[in-house]
Coordinates of C-alpha atoms in Angstrom, one line a residue:
M1 CA 15.3 20.7 -10.1
F2 CA 11.8 19.3 -9.8
K3 CA 8.7 21.3 -8.8
K4 CA 6.0 20.0 -6.5
K5 CA 2.6 19.8 -8.0
N6 CA -1.0 19.3 -6.9
T7 CA -2.6 15.9 -7.1
Q8 CA -6.1 14.8 -7.5
S9 CA -8.0 13.6 -4.5
P10 CA -7.9 9.8 -4.0
I11 CA -11.7 9.5 -3.9
A12 CA -12.3 11.5 -7.1
A13 CA -9.4 9.6 -8.8
T14 CA -10.8 6.2 -7.8
L15 CA -14.3 7.1 -9.0
A16 CA -13.0 8.3 -12.3
C17 CA -10.8 5.3 -12.7
G18 CA -13.7 2.9 -12.1
L19 CA -15.7 4.6 -14.9
L20 CA -12.9 4.5 -17.4
I21 CA -12.0 0.9 -16.6
A22 CA -15.6 0.0 -17.3
A23 CA -15.3 1.7 -20.6
G24 CA -12.2 -0.4 -21.5
S25 CA -9.2 1.8 -20.6
S26 CA -7.2 1.9 -17.4
P27 CA -5.7 5.3 -16.4
L28 CA -3.7 3.9 -13.6
A29 CA -1.8 7.0 -12.7
M30 CA -5.0 8.3 -11.1
V31 CA -5.2 5.5 -8.5
H32 CA -1.5 4.6 -8.3
G33 CA -1.0 7.9 -6.7
A34 CA 0.6 10.8 -8.7
S35 CA 4.2 11.5 -8.0
S36 CA 5.0 14.5 -5.8
Y37 CA 7.4 15.7 -8.5
E38 CA 6.8 17.0 -12.0
T39 CA 7.3 14.4 -14.7
Y40 CA 10.4 14.4 -16.8
K41 CA 10.4 16.7 -19.9
A42 CA 12.9 16.5 -22.7
S43 CA 15.0 19.1 -21.0
D44 CA 15.4 17.0 -17.8
F45 CA 17.6 14.4 -19.6
P46 CA 21.3 14.8 -20.3
S47 CA 21.9 16.3 -23.7
I48 CA 25.7 16.2 -24.0
A49 CA 28.3 13.5 -23.7
H50 CA 29.6 12.8 -20.2
T51 CA 33.2 13.9 -19.6
N52 CA 34.4 10.3 -19.3
S53 CA 34.4 8.0 -22.2
V54 CA 32.3 5.2 -20.7
G55 CA 29.2 7.2 -19.6
K56 CA 27.4 7.5 -16.3
A57 CA 24.2 6.3 -14.7
V58 CA 22.7 9.5 -13.5
S59 CA 19.4 8.5 -11.8
A60 CA 17.2 5.5 -11.0
H61 CA 13.4 5.4 -10.9
P62 CA 11.7 2.4 -9.2
L63 CA 8.3 1.6 -10.7
H64 CA 5.4 2.7 -8.5
T65 CA 2.5 0.2 -8.7
P66 CA 0.5 0.2 -5.5
L67 CA -2.4 -1.7 -7.2
G68 CA 0.0 -4.5 -8.1
I69 CA -1.1 -7.1 -10.7
R70 CA -4.7 -6.0 -10.3
G71 CA -3.8 -2.7 -11.8
F72 CA -2.6 -4.4 -14.9
N73 CA -5.4 -7.0 -15.1
P74 CA -8.5 -5.3 -13.4
F75 CA -10.7 -8.3 -14.6
L76 CA -8.9 -10.6 -12.1
E77 CA -10.4 -11.3 -8.7
K78 CA -8.1 -11.2 -5.7
S79 CA -8.5 -15.0 -5.3
E80 CA -7.2 -15.5 -8.8
I81 CA -4.0 -13.5 -7.9
I82 CA -3.0 -14.2 -4.3
N83 CA -1.9 -17.6 -3.2
D84 CA 1.1 -19.2 -1.5
A85 CA 3.2 -18.7 -4.7
S86 CA 2.0 -15.2 -5.4
L87 CA 2.1 -13.2 -2.2
E88 CA 1.2 -9.6 -1.3
G89 CA 1.9 -7.0 1.4
T90 CA 3.9 -8.1 4.4
D91 CA 3.8 -11.7 3.2
C92 CA 6.3 -10.7 0.5
V93 CA 8.9 -9.8 3.2
G94 CA 11.4 -12.7 3.5
R95 CA 9.4 -14.8 1.0
P96 CA 11.0 -18.0 -0.4
T97 CA 13.3 -17.5 -3.4
H98 CA 10.8 -19.3 -5.8
A99 CA 7.7 -17.4 -4.6
T100 CA 6.6 -14.2 -6.5
C101 CA 5.1 -11.0 -5.2
A102 CA 1.9 -9.6 -6.7
D103 CA 2.9 -6.1 -5.5
Y104 CA 5.7 -6.0 -8.1
P105 CA 4.3 -6.6 -11.5
A106 CA 6.9 -6.5 -14.3
I107 CA 6.4 -4.1 -17.2
A108 CA 9.9 -3.9 -18.7
S109 CA 10.3 -7.0 -20.9
G110 CA 10.5 -4.2 -23.5
L111 CA 10.8 -0.5 -23.3
T112 CA 10.8 2.2 -26.0
M113 CA 10.4 5.9 -26.5
G114 CA 6.7 6.5 -27.0
H115 CA 5.6 10.1 -27.4
Y116 CA 5.5 13.5 -25.8
D117 CA 2.4 14.3 -23.8
K118 CA 0.4 17.5 -24.1
D119 CA 2.4 19.0 -21.2
G120 CA 5.7 18.0 -22.7
S121 CA 6.2 15.0 -20.5
V122 CA 8.3 12.2 -22.1
V123 CA 6.2 9.0 -22.3
F124 CA 7.7 5.6 -22.7
Y125 CA 6.0 2.3 -23.7
G126 CA 6.6 -0.9 -21.8
I127 CA 5.4 -4.5 -21.9
S128 CA 5.1 -7.3 -19.5
D129 CA 6.0 -10.9 -20.3
R130 CA 3.8 -14.0 -19.6
G131 CA 3.4 -13.2 -15.9
P132 CA 4.5 -14.8 -12.7
N133 CA 6.1 -18.2 -13.4
Q134 CA 8.3 -20.8 -11.7
D135 CA 10.7 -23.3 -13.2
C136 CA 9.6 -26.8 -12.2
G137 CA 13.1 -28.2 -12.6
D138 CA 14.5 -25.6 -10.3
L139 CA 11.7 -26.4 -7.7
S140 CA 12.6 -30.1 -7.9
D141 CA 16.3 -29.3 -7.3
A142 CA 15.4 -27.0 -4.4
H143 CA 13.5 -29.8 -2.7
L144 CA 16.6 -31.9 -2.7
E145 CA 18.1 -29.4 -0.3
T146 CA 17.6 -29.7 3.4
G147 CA 17.1 -27.4 6.5
A148 CA 17.4 -23.7 6.2
V149 CA 18.6 -23.8 2.6
K150 CA 15.5 -25.6 1.5
T151 CA 13.2 -23.3 3.6
A152 CA 14.8 -20.2 2.0
L153 CA 14.3 -21.6 -1.5
V154 CA 10.7 -23.0 -1.3
G155 CA 9.4 -22.4 2.2
S156 CA 6.9 -25.0 3.2
S157 CA 5.6 -25.6 -0.4
P158 CA 5.2 -29.1 -1.7
A159 CA 7.6 -30.6 -4.2
P160 CA 6.4 -30.8 -7.8
A161 CA 4.0 -33.7 -8.3
D162 CA 5.2 -37.0 -9.7
G163 CA 6.1 -36.6 -13.3
L164 CA 5.8 -32.8 -13.2
G165 CA 9.4 -31.9 -12.5
S166 CA 9.8 -30.1 -15.8
G167 CA 7.9 -27.3 -17.4
K168 CA 6.7 -24.0 -16.0
G169 CA 4.5 -23.3 -13.0
F170 CA 2.0 -20.4 -13.4
P171 CA 0.9 -19.0 -10.0
V172 CA -1.5 -16.6 -11.7
P173 CA -2.5 -18.6 -14.9
K174 CA -5.2 -16.1 -16.0
F175 CA -2.7 -13.2 -16.1
A176 CA -2.8 -11.4 -19.5
P177 CA 0.4 -9.9 -20.7
T178 CA 0.1 -6.1 -20.6
I179 CA 1.4 -3.0 -22.4
A180 CA 1.7 0.3 -20.6
T181 CA 2.7 4.0 -20.9
L182 CA 5.2 5.2 -18.3
T183 CA 6.7 8.5 -17.2
L184 CA 9.6 9.4 -14.9
S185 CA 9.5 11.7 -12.0
G186 CA 12.1 12.8 -9.4
D187 CA 11.5 9.8 -7.2
R188 CA 10.1 7.0 -9.3
A189 CA 8.6 5.8 -12.6
N190 CA 4.8 6.0 -13.0
V191 CA 2.3 3.8 -14.8
V192 CA -0.1 6.1 -16.7
N193 CA -2.2 3.8 -19.0
T194 CA -2.3 0.1 -19.5
C195 CA -4.1 -2.4 -21.7
Y196 CA -3.8 -6.2 -21.6
L197 CA -3.5 -8.3 -24.7
K198 CA -6.8 -9.4 -26.2
R199 CA -8.3 -11.8 -28.7
T200 CA -10.5 -10.6 -31.5
D201 CA -13.6 -10.8 -29.3
L202 CA -11.9 -8.6 -26.7
S203 CA -11.4 -11.4 -24.2
P204 CA -7.9 -11.5 -22.5
I205 CA -5.2 -13.9 -23.7
T206 CA -3.0 -15.5 -21.1
G207 CA 0.7 -16.0 -20.8
V208 CA 0.3 -19.8 -20.6
S209 CA 2.4 -21.9 -23.1
T210 CA 1.0 -22.1 -26.6
N211 CA 1.6 -25.7 -27.6
V212 CA 3.8 -28.8 -27.0
A213 CA 6.8 -27.2 -28.5
D214 CA 6.9 -24.9 -25.4
D215 CA 7.4 -25.7 -21.7
A216 CA 4.5 -27.8 -20.4
P217 CA 2.3 -25.5 -18.3
R218 CA 1.6 -26.3 -14.6
D219 CA -0.1 -24.5 -11.8
A220 CA 1.6 -23.0 -8.7
W221 CA 4.5 -25.1 -7.4
C222 CA 3.9 -27.5 -10.3
Q223 CA 1.2 -29.6 -8.7
T224 CA -1.1 -30.2 -11.7
T225 CA -0.9 -29.7 -15.5
L226 CA -2.7 -26.8 -17.2
A227 CA -4.2 -26.8 -20.6
Y228 CA -2.2 -25.0 -23.4
D229 CA -3.5 -21.7 -24.6
E230 CA -3.0 -21.5 -28.4
G231 CA -3.4 -17.7 -28.1
G232 CA -1.0 -17.4 -25.1
Q233 CA 2.1 -15.3 -25.5
D234 CA 5.4 -14.8 -23.6
A235 CA 5.4 -11.2 -24.8
E236 CA 8.7 -9.4 -25.2
D237 CA 9.7 -6.0 -26.7
L238 CA 7.3 -3.4 -28.1
Q239 CA 7.7 -0.9 -30.9
A240 CA 5.1 1.5 -32.4
I241 CA 4.5 1.4 -36.1
P242 CA 4.8 5.0 -37.4
G243 CA 2.0 6.4 -39.5
T244 CA -0.7 3.9 -38.5
N245 CA -4.3 4.8 -37.7
P246 CA -5.5 3.5 -35.3
P247 CA -2.1 3.3 -33.7
L248 CA -0.5 -0.1 -34.1
G249 CA 2.5 -1.7 -32.5
V250 CA 4.7 -4.8 -33.0
I251 CA 5.5 -7.2 -30.2
V252 CA 7.4 -10.5 -30.3
D253 CA 7.3 -13.6 -28.1
E254 CA 9.6 -16.3 -26.8
Y255 CA 7.2 -19.2 -27.4
N256 CA 6.6 -20.2 -31.1
P257 CA 8.5 -17.8 -31.7
S258 CA 6.3 -15.1 -33.2
V259 CA 5.8 -11.5 -34.3
S260 CA 2.4 -9.9 -33.6
I261 CA 0.6 -6.8 -34.7
V262 CA -1.2 -5.2 -31.8
N263 CA -3.6 -2.2 -31.4
I264 CA -2.0 0.4 -29.1
D265 CA -4.7 3.0 -29.2
W266 CA -4.7 3.8 -25.5
E267 CA -8.1 5.4 -25.5
S268 CA -9.9 2.6 -27.2
P269 CA -11.5 -0.6 -25.8
S270 CA -9.7 -2.4 -28.6
C271 CA -6.3 -1.5 -27.2
G272 CA -4.3 -4.7 -26.9
V273 CA -6.2 -6.6 -29.6
I274 CA -3.9 -8.9 -31.6
L275 CA -4.6 -8.3 -35.3
A276 CA -2.2 -10.8 -36.6
R277 CA 0.4 -13.2 -35.3
Y278 CA 3.2 -14.5 -37.6
V279 CA 4.7 -17.9 -36.6
P280 CA 7.0 -20.5 -38.2
E281 CA 5.5 -22.5 -41.1
D282 CA 5.2 -25.8 -39.2
T283 CA 3.6 -24.3 -36.0
V284 CA 0.5 -26.3 -34.9
T285 CA -1.3 -23.2 -33.5
T286 CA -4.5 -22.3 -35.4
T287 CA -6.6 -19.1 -35.8
E288 CA -9.6 -21.0 -34.3
G289 CA -7.6 -22.1 -31.2
A290 CA -5.9 -18.7 -30.7
G291 CA -8.9 -16.5 -31.1
Y292 CA -7.1 -14.2 -33.5
P293 CA -5.4 -14.5 -36.9
I294 CA -2.4 -16.8 -37.1
K295 CA -0.3 -16.6 -40.2
K296 CA 2.6 -19.0 -40.9
I297 CA 5.2 -17.0 -42.7
L298 CA 8.4 -17.4 -40.5
P299 CA 11.0 -20.0 -41.6
K300 CA 10.2 -23.6 -40.7
S301 CA 13.6 -24.2 -39.2
W302 CA 12.9 -21.5 -36.6
S303 CA 11.1 -24.2 -34.7
Q304 CA 14.5 -25.4 -33.7
R305 CA 14.9 -22.5 -31.4
R306 CA 15.5 -23.2 -27.7
K307 CA 12.6 -23.4 -25.4
N308 CA 12.0 -20.0 -23.8
R309 CA 14.6 -18.5 -26.1
G310 CA 12.5 -17.4 -29.1
L311 CA 12.2 -13.8 -30.2
E312 CA 12.9 -11.2 -27.5
N313 CA 13.7 -8.1 -29.6
V314 CA 12.2 -6.2 -32.5
A315 CA 12.8 -3.0 -34.4
V316 CA 10.5 -1.0 -36.8
S317 CA 11.8 1.2 -39.6
P318 CA 11.0 5.0 -39.3
D319 CA 8.7 4.8 -42.3
G320 CA 6.8 1.9 -40.7
K321 CA 7.3 -0.5 -43.6
T322 CA 9.9 -2.9 -42.3
V323 CA 10.4 -5.0 -39.2
I324 CA 13.6 -6.7 -38.0
A325 CA 13.0 -9.4 -35.4
I326 CA 16.0 -11.0 -33.7
M327 CA 16.2 -14.4 -32.0
Q328 CA 17.2 -14.1 -28.3
S329 CA 19.9 -16.8 -28.4
A330 CA 21.5 -19.3 -30.8
M331 CA 19.2 -22.2 -31.7
D332 CA 19.3 -25.7 -30.2
V333 CA 19.1 -27.8 -33.4
K334 CA 18.1 -31.4 -32.8
D335 CA 16.6 -32.3 -36.2
A336 CA 19.2 -34.4 -38.0
T337 CA 17.9 -33.0 -41.3
Y338 CA 19.9 -29.8 -40.7
F339 CA 23.2 -31.2 -39.6
N340 CA 26.1 -30.9 -41.9
E341 CA 28.0 -33.8 -43.4
T342 CA 30.8 -33.9 -40.7
A343 CA 29.3 -34.1 -37.2
A344 CA 26.6 -32.7 -34.9
F345 CA 27.7 -29.8 -32.7
D346 CA 26.1 -28.1 -29.8
T347 CA 24.5 -25.3 -31.8
R348 CA 23.7 -23.4 -28.6
D349 CA 27.3 -22.2 -28.8
A350 CA 26.9 -20.8 -32.3
E351 CA 28.6 -17.4 -32.6
F352 CA 25.6 -15.7 -34.1
V353 CA 21.8 -15.3 -33.9
V354 CA 19.3 -15.0 -36.8
A355 CA 17.1 -12.1 -37.6
A356 CA 14.0 -12.0 -39.8
V357 CA 13.4 -9.0 -42.1
L358 CA 9.6 -8.5 -42.7
N359 CA 7.8 -6.2 -45.1
I360 CA 4.9 -4.7 -43.0
T361 CA 3.6 -2.2 -45.6
D362 CA 0.3 -3.9 -44.8
P363 CA 0.8 -4.8 -41.1
V364 CA -1.8 -7.6 -41.1
D365 CA -0.4 -9.2 -44.3
A366 CA 3.3 -9.1 -43.7
K367 CA 5.8 -10.8 -46.0
L368 CA 9.1 -12.5 -45.1
V369 CA 11.8 -10.6 -47.1
S370 CA 15.0 -12.3 -45.9
Q371 CA 17.1 -13.4 -42.9
K372 CA 20.3 -11.7 -41.7
Y373 CA 22.7 -12.6 -39.0
Y374 CA 24.0 -10.8 -35.9
P375 CA 27.4 -11.6 -34.4
I376 CA 27.6 -12.5 -30.7
D377 CA 30.5 -11.3 -28.6
T378 CA 32.8 -14.3 -28.6
D379 CA 34.7 -12.8 -25.7
W380 CA 32.0 -14.2 -23.5
R381 CA 32.8 -17.8 -24.4
A382 CA 35.4 -18.1 -21.7
A383 CA 33.4 -16.2 -19.1
S384 CA 30.2 -18.2 -19.3
G385 CA 29.7 -19.8 -22.7
L386 CA 28.0 -18.3 -25.7
D387 CA 24.8 -20.2 -24.9
K388 CA 24.3 -17.8 -22.0
V389 CA 24.4 -14.7 -24.1
K390 CA 21.0 -13.1 -24.9
M391 CA 19.8 -10.4 -27.2
S392 CA 17.0 -8.7 -25.4
A393 CA 16.0 -5.5 -27.1
A394 CA 16.4 -3.5 -30.3
W395 CA 15.6 -0.1 -31.8
W396 CA 15.9 1.3 -35.3
M397 CA 18.1 4.4 -35.7
T398 CA 16.6 7.5 -37.3
T399 CA 18.0 10.5 -39.2
D400 CA 18.0 12.4 -35.9
Y401 CA 21.1 10.4 -35.0
G402 CA 23.1 10.7 -38.2
V403 CA 21.8 7.7 -40.1
G404 CA 20.2 7.9 -43.6
E405 CA 16.5 7.4 -44.0
N406 CA 15.4 3.9 -43.1
K407 CA 18.9 2.5 -43.3
E408 CA 19.1 -0.9 -41.4
V409 CA 21.1 0.5 -38.5
L410 CA 19.8 -0.7 -35.1
I411 CA 20.8 -0.4 -31.5
M412 CA 21.0 -3.9 -30.0
L413 CA 20.9 -4.9 -26.4
E414 CA 23.2 -7.9 -25.7
R415 CA 23.6 -9.2 -22.2
D416 CA 25.4 -11.8 -20.1
T417 CA 27.5 -10.9 -17.1
S418 CA 27.0 -7.3 -18.2
V419 CA 24.6 -5.4 -20.4
R420 CA 25.9 -3.9 -23.6
L421 CA 24.3 -1.7 -26.2
Y422 CA 25.7 -1.8 -29.7
M423 CA 25.1 0.3 -32.8
T424 CA 24.6 -2.4 -35.4
D425 CA 24.8 -2.1 -39.1
F426 CA 22.5 -4.7 -40.7
E427 CA 23.1 -3.0 -44.1
A428 CA 26.5 -4.9 -44.0
A429 CA 24.8 -8.2 -43.5
T430 CA 24.0 -10.5 -46.4
P431 CA 20.3 -11.1 -47.0
V432 CA 19.8 -14.9 -46.8
D433 CA 17.2 -17.0 -48.4
E434 CA 15.9 -19.8 -46.1
A435 CA 15.3 -22.1 -49.1
V436 CA 19.0 -21.9 -50.0
W437 CA 20.6 -21.8 -46.5
P438 CA 18.2 -22.8 -43.7
S439 CA 19.0 -21.0 -40.5
A440 CA 19.1 -24.3 -38.5
F441 CA 21.7 -25.7 -40.9
L442 CA 23.9 -22.6 -40.6
H443 CA 23.8 -23.0 -36.8
T444 CA 25.4 -26.4 -37.2
L445 CA 28.5 -24.7 -38.6
T446 CA 28.7 -22.8 -35.3
T447 CA 31.4 -20.3 -36.1
K448 CA 31.2 -17.1 -38.1
A449 CA 34.3 -18.0 -40.1
A450 CA 32.9 -21.4 -41.0
V451 CA 29.6 -19.9 -42.2
T452 CA 31.4 -17.2 -44.3
E453 CA 33.8 -19.8 -45.8
R454 CA 31.1 -22.2 -46.7
T455 CA 28.4 -19.7 -47.9
G456 CA 30.0 -16.3 -48.4
I457 CA 27.4 -14.9 -45.9
Q458 CA 28.6 -11.7 -44.1
F459 CA 27.4 -10.7 -40.7
A460 CA 26.2 -7.3 -39.3
K461 CA 28.8 -5.0 -38.0
K462 CA 28.6 -3.4 -34.6
Q463 CA 30.2 -0.8 -32.3
L464 CA 29.9 -0.5 -28.6
I465 CA 27.7 2.3 -27.2
L466 CA 27.6 1.4 -23.5
D467 CA 28.6 -1.4 -21.1
T468 CA 27.2 -1.6 -17.6
A469 CA 30.4 -3.3 -16.5
T470 CA 32.2 0.1 -16.9
L471 CA 29.2 2.5 -16.8
E472 CA 30.1 4.9 -13.9
G473 CA 27.7 4.6 -11.0
Y474 CA 25.6 1.8 -12.4
G475 CA 26.3 -0.6 -9.6
D476 CA 25.0 2.0 -7.1
M477 CA 21.6 2.4 -8.8
T478 CA 18.4 0.9 -7.5
G479 CA 17.5 -2.0 -9.7
A480 CA 20.9 -2.3 -11.3
T481 CA 21.0 -5.8 -12.6
T482 CA 22.2 -7.7 -15.7
K483 CA 18.6 -8.7 -16.5
V484 CA 17.9 -5.5 -18.5
E485 CA 15.4 -6.3 -21.2
G486 CA 14.4 -2.8 -22.5
F487 CA 15.9 0.5 -23.4
A488 CA 14.6 3.8 -24.8
V489 CA 16.7 6.4 -26.7
V490 CA 15.6 9.8 -25.4
N491 CA 18.1 12.0 -27.3
D492 CA 21.6 11.8 -28.9
C493 CA 23.3 11.4 -25.5
A494 CA 20.7 9.9 -23.1
I495 CA 19.3 6.4 -22.9
V496 CA 16.9 4.9 -20.3
M497 CA 17.3 1.2 -19.4
A498 CA 14.8 -1.0 -17.5
N499 CA 15.2 -4.4 -15.9
D500 CA 12.7 -7.3 -15.9
N501 CA 12.1 -8.1 -12.2
D502 CA 10.2 -11.4 -13.0
F503 CA 7.2 -10.4 -10.8
G504 CA 9.3 -10.5 -7.6
L505 CA 10.8 -14.0 -8.2
E506 CA 14.1 -14.6 -6.4
G507 CA 13.4 -11.7 -4.0
N508 CA 13.4 -9.1 -6.7
T509 CA 11.7 -5.7 -5.8
A510 CA 10.2 -3.2 -8.2
T511 CA 11.4 -2.8 -11.8
S512 CA 13.7 0.3 -12.1
L513 CA 14.3 2.6 -15.0
V514 CA 17.8 3.9 -15.0
V515 CA 18.8 7.1 -17.0
A516 CA 22.3 6.8 -18.5
Q517 CA 24.4 9.6 -20.0
L518 CA 26.6 8.3 -22.8
G519 CA 30.3 8.9 -22.9
K520 CA 30.1 9.3 -26.7
C521 CA 26.8 10.4 -28.3
L522 CA 25.0 8.4 -31.0
K523 CA 25.8 10.8 -33.9
A524 CA 29.5 10.6 -33.2
I525 CA 29.3 6.8 -33.1
A526 CA 27.4 6.7 -36.4
E527 CA 30.1 8.8 -37.9
D528 CA 32.7 6.3 -36.7
M529 CA 30.7 3.7 -38.5
G530 CA 30.8 5.7 -41.7
Y531 CA 27.3 7.2 -41.5
T532 CA 26.5 10.9 -41.9
Y533 CA 23.2 12.3 -42.8
T534 CA 22.5 15.6 -44.5
P535 CA 18.8 16.6 -44.8
P536 CA 17.8 17.1 -48.5
V537 CA 17.4 20.7 -49.6
P538 CA 13.8 21.4 -50.3
T539 CA 13.1 21.9 -54.0
V540 CA 11.2 25.2 -54.9
S541 CA 9.1 25.3 -58.1
P542 CA 9.5 28.4 -60.4
A543 CA 5.9 29.4 -59.6
S544 CA 6.4 29.4 -55.8
S545 CA 9.8 31.1 -56.2
L546 CA 8.1 34.0 -58.2
K547 CA 5.3 34.2 -55.6
S548 CA 7.9 34.5 -52.8
S549 CA 9.7 37.2 -54.7
L550 CA 6.6 39.2 -55.3
V551 CA 5.6 39.0 -51.7
G552 CA 9.0 40.2 -50.7
V553 CA 8.8 43.2 -53.1
A554 CA 5.3 44.1 -51.8
T555 CA 6.5 43.9 -48.2
A556 CA 9.5 46.2 -49.0
F557 CA 7.2 48.8 -50.6
A558 CA 4.9 48.7 -47.6
V559 CA 7.7 49.3 -45.2
V560 CA 9.0 52.3 -47.3
F561 CA 5.5 53.7 -47.7
A562 CA 4.9 53.5 -43.9
A563 CA 8.1 55.3 -43.3
L564 CA 7.1 58.2 -45.6
L565 CA 3.9 58.6 -43.7

């Protein structure tokens, strides 16, 4: 199926890459080693429904990154990457559970369909999160173990320093979250271009916690406390904004939480520059401290989100004018201001999550339009508790898949003990004004029925597309996990999913992109939800109609005249 191809010599590739990195871009495919197979074109993906009703995982493509973290952040010195919590090479073999591996950088905290290259190759866009990190609480618990169990978990590392048994450890604190273009080939996924996130002055941001509302930042193994980075981001999900020049994208993050507008012009030194970051009204982060524009337009009550459970998924309308950003999990409301008049509940078990609808007609001056609510699968309450369910990726449906122009119909990735993709109709959800019904207050009602009874608010409707628990062959695929945080719609019947490998934490190996053939294609599911799309018939003016007729008559005369000759 795949044809072998010639590859550039390593010496020439390395020289070329060095020149381009100096100019501000990073063509990693050159030095990562080109695949021995042709990259996937549109025709290489399944285009019809699978014969079963649940779909099938048809191929897996582990990410090929021989330059490791340095390939994503070429400004870092080796001494800033490699230590006893961020290993490389053979030291990664048999490493402790809580050590990371710099050979396995993560680039799938978001994945989306990007564009078609000049040769017809399908190009995906991916994004890393904040970088290698450790949970200080987990490290403290691990050091309570003894013998071989303790060694397997933490090796010979020291326990967190006194008073530092909470927060996050950052083995590579200067790591800058990175966006990338990716392709698939017969044997792997390839990184083609990358650019790290930057401040206005082109200096790299970090993934270190933004402010005191986030986990306290520590160094490797949680030995000392690091300074907050007001411009830091735990980046998640990435979508291009259609029709922008230079090309712009939208990312979200789990810290504040926030929505950011980012330059994604892969050929420019400005690629990765954050042009605006939208945060909750009461966020203490400032433009001066962040090094790029901070705009406080998200609801104040969003600050009640759970730590490390801010925004993890975002979708952009096909006309590039609207964003829907969805919270990863239900909020953890602690502020008594929001509790209802009966009692305080554990809002982490709320049966829904909140989404913000933003007008981005001017991407750097966005406006909050409303909030809407997505219903969580309550079936998972018995399995593990609703507080464990996460929404990790989203994508806005287009007319190619049977949905009317810019209708608020998204595909949502919901995960727990399995990964589920849902076609979700936000048109059915009630637009909610924060001033009338604060999101944090609605979370205290906890159930969908209680919210609707009290307020009349209706929730989005959804229908299952795919579930990895039943997807044929998924468990046999390299990288098949429940920590899938990105997906890309390739065509009506094919979706690519990617897992976040946490930079090799817990023994994880390379991120893998898995191609899935759907058991029922997207247009058919849209029809089930009541959506059909008929392209408008082009209108023809009388003048153009007359011109067309005259051309036709002239052509006919020419044909007859030629025949007579």
